[in-house]
Coordinates of N, CA and C in Angstrom, one line a residue:
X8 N 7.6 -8.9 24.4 CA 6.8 -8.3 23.4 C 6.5 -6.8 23.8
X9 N 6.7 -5.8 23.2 CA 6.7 -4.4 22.9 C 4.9 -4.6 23.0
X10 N 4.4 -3.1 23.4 CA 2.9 -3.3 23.6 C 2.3 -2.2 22.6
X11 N 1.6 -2.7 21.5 CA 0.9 -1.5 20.9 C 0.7 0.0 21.0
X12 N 0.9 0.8 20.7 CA 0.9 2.3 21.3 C -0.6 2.4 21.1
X13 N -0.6 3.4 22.6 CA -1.9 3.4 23.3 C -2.9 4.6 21.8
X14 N -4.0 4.7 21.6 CA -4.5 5.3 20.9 C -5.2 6.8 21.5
X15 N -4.9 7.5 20.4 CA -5.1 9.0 21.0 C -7.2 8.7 21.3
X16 N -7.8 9.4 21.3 CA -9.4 9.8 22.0 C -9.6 9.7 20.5
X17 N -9.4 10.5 19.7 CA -10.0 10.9 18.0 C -9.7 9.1 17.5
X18 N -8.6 8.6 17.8 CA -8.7 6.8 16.7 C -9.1 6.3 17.6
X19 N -9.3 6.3 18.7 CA -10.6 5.9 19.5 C -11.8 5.9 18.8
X20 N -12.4 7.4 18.4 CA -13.2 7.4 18.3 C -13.8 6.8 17.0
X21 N -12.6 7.2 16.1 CA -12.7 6.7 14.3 C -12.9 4.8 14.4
X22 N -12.1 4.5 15.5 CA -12.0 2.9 15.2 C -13.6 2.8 15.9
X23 N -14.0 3.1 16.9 CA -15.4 2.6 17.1 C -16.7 3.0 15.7
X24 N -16.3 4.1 15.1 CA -17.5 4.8 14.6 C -17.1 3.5 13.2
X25 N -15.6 3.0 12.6 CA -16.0 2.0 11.5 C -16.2 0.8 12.1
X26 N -16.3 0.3 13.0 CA -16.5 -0.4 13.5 C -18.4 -1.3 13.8
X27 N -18.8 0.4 13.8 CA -20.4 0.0 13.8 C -20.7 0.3 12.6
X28 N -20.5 0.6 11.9 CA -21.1 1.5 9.9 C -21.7 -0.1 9.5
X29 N -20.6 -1.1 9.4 CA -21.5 -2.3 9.2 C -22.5 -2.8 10.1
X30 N -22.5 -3.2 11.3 CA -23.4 -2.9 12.4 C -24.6 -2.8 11.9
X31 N -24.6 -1.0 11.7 CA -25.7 -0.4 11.5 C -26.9 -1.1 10.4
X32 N -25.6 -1.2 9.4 CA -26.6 -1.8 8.1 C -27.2 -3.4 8.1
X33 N -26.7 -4.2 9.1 CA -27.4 -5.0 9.2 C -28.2 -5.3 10.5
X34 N -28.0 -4.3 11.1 CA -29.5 -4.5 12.9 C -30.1 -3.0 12.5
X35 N -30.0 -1.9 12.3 CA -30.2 -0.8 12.0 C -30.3 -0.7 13.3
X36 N -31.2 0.6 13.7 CA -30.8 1.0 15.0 C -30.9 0.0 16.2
X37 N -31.4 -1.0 15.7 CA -31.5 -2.0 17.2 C -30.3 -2.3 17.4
X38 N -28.7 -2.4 16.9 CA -27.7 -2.8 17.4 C -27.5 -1.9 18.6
X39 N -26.8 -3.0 19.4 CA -26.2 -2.8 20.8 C -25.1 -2.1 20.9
X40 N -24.6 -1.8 22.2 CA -23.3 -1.4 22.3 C -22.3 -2.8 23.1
X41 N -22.9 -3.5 23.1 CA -22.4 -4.6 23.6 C -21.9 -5.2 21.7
X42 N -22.6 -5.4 21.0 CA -21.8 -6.0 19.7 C -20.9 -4.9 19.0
X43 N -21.3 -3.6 19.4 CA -20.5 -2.3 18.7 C -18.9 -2.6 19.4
X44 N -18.8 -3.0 20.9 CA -17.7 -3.3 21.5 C -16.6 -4.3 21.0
X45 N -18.0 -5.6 20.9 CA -17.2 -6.8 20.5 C -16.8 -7.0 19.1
X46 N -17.3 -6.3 18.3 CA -17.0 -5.9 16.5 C -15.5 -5.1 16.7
X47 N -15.5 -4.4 17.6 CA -14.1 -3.0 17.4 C -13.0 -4.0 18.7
X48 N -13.2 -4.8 19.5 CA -12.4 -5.6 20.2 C -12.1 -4.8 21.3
X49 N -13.1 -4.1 22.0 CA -13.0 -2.9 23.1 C -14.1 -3.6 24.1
X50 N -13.5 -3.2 25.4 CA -14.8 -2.9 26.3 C -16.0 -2.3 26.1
X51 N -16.6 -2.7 26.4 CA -18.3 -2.2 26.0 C -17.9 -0.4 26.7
X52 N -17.4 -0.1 28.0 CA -16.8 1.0 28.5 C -16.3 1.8 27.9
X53 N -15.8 1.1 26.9 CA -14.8 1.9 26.1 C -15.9 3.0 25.0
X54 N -16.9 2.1 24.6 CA -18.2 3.0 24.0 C -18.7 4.3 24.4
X55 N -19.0 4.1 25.7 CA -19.8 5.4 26.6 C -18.5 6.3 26.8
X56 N -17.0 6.2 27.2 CA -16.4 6.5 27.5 C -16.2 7.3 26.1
X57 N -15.6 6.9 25.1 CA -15.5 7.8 24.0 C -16.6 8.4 23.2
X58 N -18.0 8.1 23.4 CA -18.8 8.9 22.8 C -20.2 9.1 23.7
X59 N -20.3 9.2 25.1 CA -21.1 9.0 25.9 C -22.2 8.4 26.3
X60 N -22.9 8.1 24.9 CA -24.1 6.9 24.6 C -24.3 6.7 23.6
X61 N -24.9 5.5 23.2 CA -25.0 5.1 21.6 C -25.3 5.8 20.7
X62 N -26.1 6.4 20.8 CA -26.8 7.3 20.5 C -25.8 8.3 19.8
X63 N -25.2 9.0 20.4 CA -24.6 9.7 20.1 C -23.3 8.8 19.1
X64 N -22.9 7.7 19.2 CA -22.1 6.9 18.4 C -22.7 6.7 17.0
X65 N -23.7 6.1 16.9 CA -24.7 5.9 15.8 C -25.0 7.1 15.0
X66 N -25.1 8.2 15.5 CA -25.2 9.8 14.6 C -23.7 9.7 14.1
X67 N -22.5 9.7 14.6 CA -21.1 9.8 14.4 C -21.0 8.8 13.0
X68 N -21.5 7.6 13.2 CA -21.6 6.4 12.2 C -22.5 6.7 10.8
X69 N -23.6 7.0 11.3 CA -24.2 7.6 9.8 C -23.7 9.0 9.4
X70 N -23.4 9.9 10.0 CA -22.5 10.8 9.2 C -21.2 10.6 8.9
X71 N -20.7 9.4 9.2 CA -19.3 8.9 8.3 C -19.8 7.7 7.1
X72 N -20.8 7.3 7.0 CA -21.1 7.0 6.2 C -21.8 7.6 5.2
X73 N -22.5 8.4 5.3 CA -22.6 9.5 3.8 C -21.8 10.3 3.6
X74 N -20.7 10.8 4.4 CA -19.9 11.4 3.6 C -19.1 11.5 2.8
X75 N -19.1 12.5 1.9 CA -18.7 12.3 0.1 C -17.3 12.0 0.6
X76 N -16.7 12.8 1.3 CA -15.3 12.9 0.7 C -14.2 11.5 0.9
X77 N -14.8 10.6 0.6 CA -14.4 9.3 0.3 C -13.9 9.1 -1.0
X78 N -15.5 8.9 -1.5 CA -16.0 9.2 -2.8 C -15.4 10.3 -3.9
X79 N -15.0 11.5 -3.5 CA -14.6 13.1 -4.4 C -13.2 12.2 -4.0
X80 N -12.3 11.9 -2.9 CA -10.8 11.5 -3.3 C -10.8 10.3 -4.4
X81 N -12.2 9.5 -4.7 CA -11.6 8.0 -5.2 C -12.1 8.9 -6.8
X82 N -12.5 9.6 -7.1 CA -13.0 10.6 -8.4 C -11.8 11.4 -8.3
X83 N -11.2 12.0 -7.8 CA -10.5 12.7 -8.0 C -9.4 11.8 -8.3
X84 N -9.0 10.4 -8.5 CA -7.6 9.6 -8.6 C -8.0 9.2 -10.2
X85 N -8.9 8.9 -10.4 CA -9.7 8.8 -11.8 C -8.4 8.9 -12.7
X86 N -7.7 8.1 -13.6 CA -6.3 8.4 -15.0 C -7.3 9.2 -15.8
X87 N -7.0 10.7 -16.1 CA -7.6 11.7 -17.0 C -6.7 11.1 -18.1
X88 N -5.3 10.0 -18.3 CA -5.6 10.0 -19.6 C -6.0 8.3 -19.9
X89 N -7.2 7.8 -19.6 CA -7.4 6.4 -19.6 C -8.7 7.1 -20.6
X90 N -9.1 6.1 -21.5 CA -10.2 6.4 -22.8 C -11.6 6.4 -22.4
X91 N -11.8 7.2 -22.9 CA -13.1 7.5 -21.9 C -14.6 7.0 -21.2
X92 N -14.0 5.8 -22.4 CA -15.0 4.6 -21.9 C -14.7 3.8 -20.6
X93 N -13.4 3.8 -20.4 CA -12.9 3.2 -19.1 C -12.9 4.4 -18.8
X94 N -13.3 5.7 -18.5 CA -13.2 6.1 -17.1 C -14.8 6.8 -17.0
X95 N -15.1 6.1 -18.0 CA -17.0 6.1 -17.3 C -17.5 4.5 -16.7
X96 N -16.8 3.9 -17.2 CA -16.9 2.7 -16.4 C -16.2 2.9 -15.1
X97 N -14.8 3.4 -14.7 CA -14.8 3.7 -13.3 C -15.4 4.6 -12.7
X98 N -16.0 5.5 -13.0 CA -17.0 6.6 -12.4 C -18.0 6.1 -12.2
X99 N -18.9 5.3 -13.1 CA -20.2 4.4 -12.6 C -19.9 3.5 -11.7
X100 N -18.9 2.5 -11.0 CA -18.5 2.0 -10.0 C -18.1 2.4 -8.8
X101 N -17.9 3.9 -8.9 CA -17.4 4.6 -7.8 C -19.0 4.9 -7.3
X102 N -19.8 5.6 -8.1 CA -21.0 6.1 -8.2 C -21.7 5.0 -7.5
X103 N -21.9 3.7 -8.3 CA -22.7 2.5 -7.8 C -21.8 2.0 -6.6
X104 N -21.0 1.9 -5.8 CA -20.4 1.5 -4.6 C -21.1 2.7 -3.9
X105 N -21.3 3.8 -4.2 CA -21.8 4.5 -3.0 C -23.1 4.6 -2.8
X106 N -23.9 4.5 -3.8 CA -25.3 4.5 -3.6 C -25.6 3.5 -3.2
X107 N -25.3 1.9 -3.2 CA -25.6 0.7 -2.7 C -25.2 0.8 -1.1
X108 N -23.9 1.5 -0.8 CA -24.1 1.6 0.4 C -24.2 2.3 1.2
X109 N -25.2 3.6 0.8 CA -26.2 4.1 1.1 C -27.6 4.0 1.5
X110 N -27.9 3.3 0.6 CA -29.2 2.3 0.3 C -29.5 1.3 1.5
X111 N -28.3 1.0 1.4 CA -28.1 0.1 3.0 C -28.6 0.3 3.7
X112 N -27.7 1.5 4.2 CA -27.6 2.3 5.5 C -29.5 3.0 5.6
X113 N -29.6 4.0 4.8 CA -31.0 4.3 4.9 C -32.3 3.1 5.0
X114 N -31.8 1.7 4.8 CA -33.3 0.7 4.5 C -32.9 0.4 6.1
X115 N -31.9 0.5 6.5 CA -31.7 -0.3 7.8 C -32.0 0.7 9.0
X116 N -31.8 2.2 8.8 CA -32.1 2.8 10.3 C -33.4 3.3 10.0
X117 N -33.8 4.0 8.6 CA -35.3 4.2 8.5 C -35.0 6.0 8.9
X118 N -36.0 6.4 8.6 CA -36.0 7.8 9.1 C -36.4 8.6 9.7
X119 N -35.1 9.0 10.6 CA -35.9 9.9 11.8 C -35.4 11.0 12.1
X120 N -35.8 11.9 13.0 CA -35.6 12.5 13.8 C -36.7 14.1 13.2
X121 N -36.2 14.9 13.5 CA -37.6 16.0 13.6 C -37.8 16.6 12.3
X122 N -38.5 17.6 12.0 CA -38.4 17.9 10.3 C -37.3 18.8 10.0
X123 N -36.8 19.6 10.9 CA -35.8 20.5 10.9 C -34.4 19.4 11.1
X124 N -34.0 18.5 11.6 CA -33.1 17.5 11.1 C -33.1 16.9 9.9
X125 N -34.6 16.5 9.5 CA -34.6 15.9 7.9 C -34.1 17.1 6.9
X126 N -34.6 17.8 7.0 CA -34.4 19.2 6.2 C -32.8 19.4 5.9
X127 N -32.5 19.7 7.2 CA -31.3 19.9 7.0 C -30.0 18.2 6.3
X128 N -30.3 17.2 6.6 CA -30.1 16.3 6.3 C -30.3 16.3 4.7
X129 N -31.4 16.7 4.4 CA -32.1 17.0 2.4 C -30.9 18.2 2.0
X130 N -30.7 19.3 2.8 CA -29.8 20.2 2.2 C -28.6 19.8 1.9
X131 N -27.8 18.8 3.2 CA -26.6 18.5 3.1 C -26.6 17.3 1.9
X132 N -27.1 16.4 1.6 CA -27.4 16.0 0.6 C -27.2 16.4 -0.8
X133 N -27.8 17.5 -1.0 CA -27.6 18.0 -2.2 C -26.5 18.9 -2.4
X134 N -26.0 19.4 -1.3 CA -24.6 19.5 -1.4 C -23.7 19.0 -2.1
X135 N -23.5 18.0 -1.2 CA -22.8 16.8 -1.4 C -23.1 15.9 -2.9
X136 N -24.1 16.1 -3.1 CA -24.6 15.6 -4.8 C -23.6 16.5 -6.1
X137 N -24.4 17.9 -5.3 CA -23.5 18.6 -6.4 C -22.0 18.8 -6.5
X138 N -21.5 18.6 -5.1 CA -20.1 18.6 -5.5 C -19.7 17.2 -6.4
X139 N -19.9 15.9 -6.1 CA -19.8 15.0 -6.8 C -20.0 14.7 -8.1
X140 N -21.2 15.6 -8.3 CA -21.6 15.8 -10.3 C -20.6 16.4 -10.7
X141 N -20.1 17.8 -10.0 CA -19.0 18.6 -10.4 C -18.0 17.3 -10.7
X142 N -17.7 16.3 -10.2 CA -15.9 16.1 -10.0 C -16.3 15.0 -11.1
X143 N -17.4 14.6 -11.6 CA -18.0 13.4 -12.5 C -17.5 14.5 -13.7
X144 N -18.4 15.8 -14.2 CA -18.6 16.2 -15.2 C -16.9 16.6 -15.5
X145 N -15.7 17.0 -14.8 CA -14.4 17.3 -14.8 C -14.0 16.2 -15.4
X146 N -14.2 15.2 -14.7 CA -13.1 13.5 -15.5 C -14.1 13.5 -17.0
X147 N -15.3 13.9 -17.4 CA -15.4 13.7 -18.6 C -15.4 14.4 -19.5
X148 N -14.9 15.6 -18.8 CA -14.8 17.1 -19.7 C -14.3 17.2 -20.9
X149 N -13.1 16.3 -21.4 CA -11.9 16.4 -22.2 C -12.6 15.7 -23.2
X150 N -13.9 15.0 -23.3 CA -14.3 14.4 -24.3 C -16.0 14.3 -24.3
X151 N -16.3 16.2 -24.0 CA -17.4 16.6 -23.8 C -18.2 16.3 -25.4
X152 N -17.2 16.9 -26.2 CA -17.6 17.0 -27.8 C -17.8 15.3 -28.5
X153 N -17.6 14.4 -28.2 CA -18.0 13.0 -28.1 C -19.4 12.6 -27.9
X154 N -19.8 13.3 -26.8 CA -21.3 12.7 -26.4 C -22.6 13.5 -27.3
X155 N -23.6 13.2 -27.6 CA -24.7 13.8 -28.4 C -25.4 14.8 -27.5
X156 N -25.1 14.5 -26.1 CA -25.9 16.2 -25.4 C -24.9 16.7 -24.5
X157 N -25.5 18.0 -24.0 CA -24.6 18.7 -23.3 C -24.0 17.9 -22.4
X158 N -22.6 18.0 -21.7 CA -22.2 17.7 -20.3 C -22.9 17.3 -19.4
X159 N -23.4 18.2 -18.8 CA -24.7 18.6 -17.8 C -25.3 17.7 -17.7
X160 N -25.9 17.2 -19.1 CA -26.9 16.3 -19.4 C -26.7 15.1 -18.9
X161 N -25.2 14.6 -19.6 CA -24.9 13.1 -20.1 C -24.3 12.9 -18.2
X162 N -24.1 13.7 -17.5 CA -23.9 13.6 -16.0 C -24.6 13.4 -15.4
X163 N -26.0 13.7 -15.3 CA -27.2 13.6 -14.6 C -27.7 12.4 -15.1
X164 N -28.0 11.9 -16.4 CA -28.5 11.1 -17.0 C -27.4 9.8 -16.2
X165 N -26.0 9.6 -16.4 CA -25.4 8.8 -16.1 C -25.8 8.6 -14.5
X166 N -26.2 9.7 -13.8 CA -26.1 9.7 -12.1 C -27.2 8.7 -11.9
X167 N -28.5 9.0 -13.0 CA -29.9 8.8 -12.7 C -29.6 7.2 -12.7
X168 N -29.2 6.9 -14.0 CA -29.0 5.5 -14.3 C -28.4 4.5 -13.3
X169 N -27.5 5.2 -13.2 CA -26.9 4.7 -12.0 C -27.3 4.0 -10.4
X170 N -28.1 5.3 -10.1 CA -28.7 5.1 -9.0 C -30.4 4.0 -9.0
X171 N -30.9 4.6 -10.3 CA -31.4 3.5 -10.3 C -31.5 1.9 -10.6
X172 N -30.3 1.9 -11.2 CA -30.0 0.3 -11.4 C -29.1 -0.5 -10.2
X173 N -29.2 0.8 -9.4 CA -28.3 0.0 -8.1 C -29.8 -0.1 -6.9
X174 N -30.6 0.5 -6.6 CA -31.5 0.6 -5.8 C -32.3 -0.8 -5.6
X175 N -32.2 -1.5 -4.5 CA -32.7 -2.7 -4.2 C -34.3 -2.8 -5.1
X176 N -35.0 -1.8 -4.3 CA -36.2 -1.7 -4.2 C -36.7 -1.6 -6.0
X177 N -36.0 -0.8 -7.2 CA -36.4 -0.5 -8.1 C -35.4 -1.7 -9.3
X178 N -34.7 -2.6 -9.0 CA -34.3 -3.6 -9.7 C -34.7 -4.8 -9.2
X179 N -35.6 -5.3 -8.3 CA -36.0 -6.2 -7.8 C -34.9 -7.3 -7.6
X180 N -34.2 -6.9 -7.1 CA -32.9 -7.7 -7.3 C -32.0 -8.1 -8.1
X181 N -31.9 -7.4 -9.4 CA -31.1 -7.8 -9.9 C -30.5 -6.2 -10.9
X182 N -29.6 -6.2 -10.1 CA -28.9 -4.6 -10.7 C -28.2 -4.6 -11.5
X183 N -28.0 -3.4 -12.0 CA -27.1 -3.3 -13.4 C -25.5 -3.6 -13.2
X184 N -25.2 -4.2 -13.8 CA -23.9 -4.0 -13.7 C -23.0 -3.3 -13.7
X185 N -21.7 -2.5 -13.4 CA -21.1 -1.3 -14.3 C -21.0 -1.6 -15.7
X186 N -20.3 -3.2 -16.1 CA -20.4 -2.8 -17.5 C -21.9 -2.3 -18.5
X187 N -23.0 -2.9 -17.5 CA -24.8 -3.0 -18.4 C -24.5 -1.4 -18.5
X188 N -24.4 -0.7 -17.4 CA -24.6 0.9 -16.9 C -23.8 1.4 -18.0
X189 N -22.9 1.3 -18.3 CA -21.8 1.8 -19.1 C -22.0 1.8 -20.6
X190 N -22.5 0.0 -20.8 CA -22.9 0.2 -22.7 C -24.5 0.7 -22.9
X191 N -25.7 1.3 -22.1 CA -26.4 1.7 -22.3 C -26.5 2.9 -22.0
X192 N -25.2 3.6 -21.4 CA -25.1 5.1 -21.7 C -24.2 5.2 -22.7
X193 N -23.2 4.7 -23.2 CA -22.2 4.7 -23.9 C -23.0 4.7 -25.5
X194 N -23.6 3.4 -25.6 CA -23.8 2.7 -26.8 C -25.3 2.7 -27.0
X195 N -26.6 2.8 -26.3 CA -28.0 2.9 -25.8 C -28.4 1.4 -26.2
X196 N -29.5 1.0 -26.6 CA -29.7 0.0 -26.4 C -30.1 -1.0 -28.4
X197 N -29.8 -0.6 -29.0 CA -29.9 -0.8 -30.5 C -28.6 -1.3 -30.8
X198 N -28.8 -2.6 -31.9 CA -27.5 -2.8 -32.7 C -26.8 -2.6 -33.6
X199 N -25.9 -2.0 -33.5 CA -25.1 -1.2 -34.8 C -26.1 -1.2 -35.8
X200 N -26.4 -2.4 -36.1 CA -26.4 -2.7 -37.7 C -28.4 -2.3 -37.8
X201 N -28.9 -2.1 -36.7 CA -30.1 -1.8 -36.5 C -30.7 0.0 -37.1
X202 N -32.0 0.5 -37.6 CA -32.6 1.6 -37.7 C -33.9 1.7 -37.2
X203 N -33.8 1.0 -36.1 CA -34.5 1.2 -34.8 C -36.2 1.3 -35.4
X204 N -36.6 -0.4 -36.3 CA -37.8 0.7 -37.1 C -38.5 1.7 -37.7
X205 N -37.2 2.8 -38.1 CA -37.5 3.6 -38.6 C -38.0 3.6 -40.3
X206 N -39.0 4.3 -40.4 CA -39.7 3.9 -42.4 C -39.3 5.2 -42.5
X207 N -39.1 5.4 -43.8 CA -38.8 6.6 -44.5 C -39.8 7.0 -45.6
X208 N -40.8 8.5 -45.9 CA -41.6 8.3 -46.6 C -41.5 8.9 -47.6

């Protein structure tokens, strides 16, 4: 039997860093490097050796877990010509897979480190938000003249919804669906055949 090709230092380091991202989200920072080893099938050595202490593994791990550009490539594959109700239902799924496992990640390590880390951590954030609104408001552009408010609007409004029907803490458990998310931005919450109580005088 031919022996696996040995791995460069960098898929070293990539195989340890996905290796703990789940980890994280269920011990938060109390995971070891003894289960970060035995999760990735490495010597516990192999930990310190490629990233010098947990510590420094765990920062690698939550910054591969928020970062967008996962997310901007699975938005950017988006069929521009699929009708635009399926591709606000795939945009709200892309959207709601990332915020849930986010949500995760943040309930399980908690927040730390100094205020000039947080800060900068709030800036990179919103970065990263707005490029993502950008690549949302693009897949729905071609059928801006469809919706009753501006772009702008119906993007933020979709983001808001989004995030909050995915948030543990603000659904009590029981989150929106993509399709719920979809026919109450799509369609709002009234029946065709309904005038919403309206009297005429």
């Amino acid at each position: 039997m031919s022996r696996a090709p040995r791995m460069t230092p960098d898929e070293r380091r990539c195989m340890l860093v996905e290796a703990t991202l789940p980890l994280l989200a269920r011990h938060g920072l109390k995971v070891t490097s003894k289960q970060i080893a035995e999760a990735a099938g490495v010597a516990e050595g192999t930990v310190f050796k490629a990233f010098g202490d947990k510590d420094n593994l765990v920062r690698a791990a939550l910054s591969r877990g928020l970062d967008p550009e996962p997310i901007l490539a699975e938005l950017a594959a988006v069929d521009m010509g699929a009708p635009v109700r399926e591709r606000v239902g795939v945009v709200t799924d892309i959207l709601r897979r990332r915020f849930i496992a986010v949500f995760e990640l943040m309930l399980a390590v908690g927040v730390q480190g100094p205020p000039d880390e947080a800060r900068r951590c709030r800036d990179d954030a919103q970065t990263q938000h707005a490029r993502i609104l950008a690549e949302v408001q693009r897949i729905l552009a071609p059928d801006a003249g469809e919706f009753r408010l501006p772009l702008p609007d119906v993007v933020r409004i979709m983001r808001l919804l989004t995030f909050a029907g995915s948030h543990p803490l603000i659904t009590d458990g029981q989150p929106l669906s993509v399709d719920e998310i979809t026919v109450v931005l799509l369609d709002g919450m009234l029946r065709s055949d309904s005038n919403g109580g309206s009297t005429t005088c």
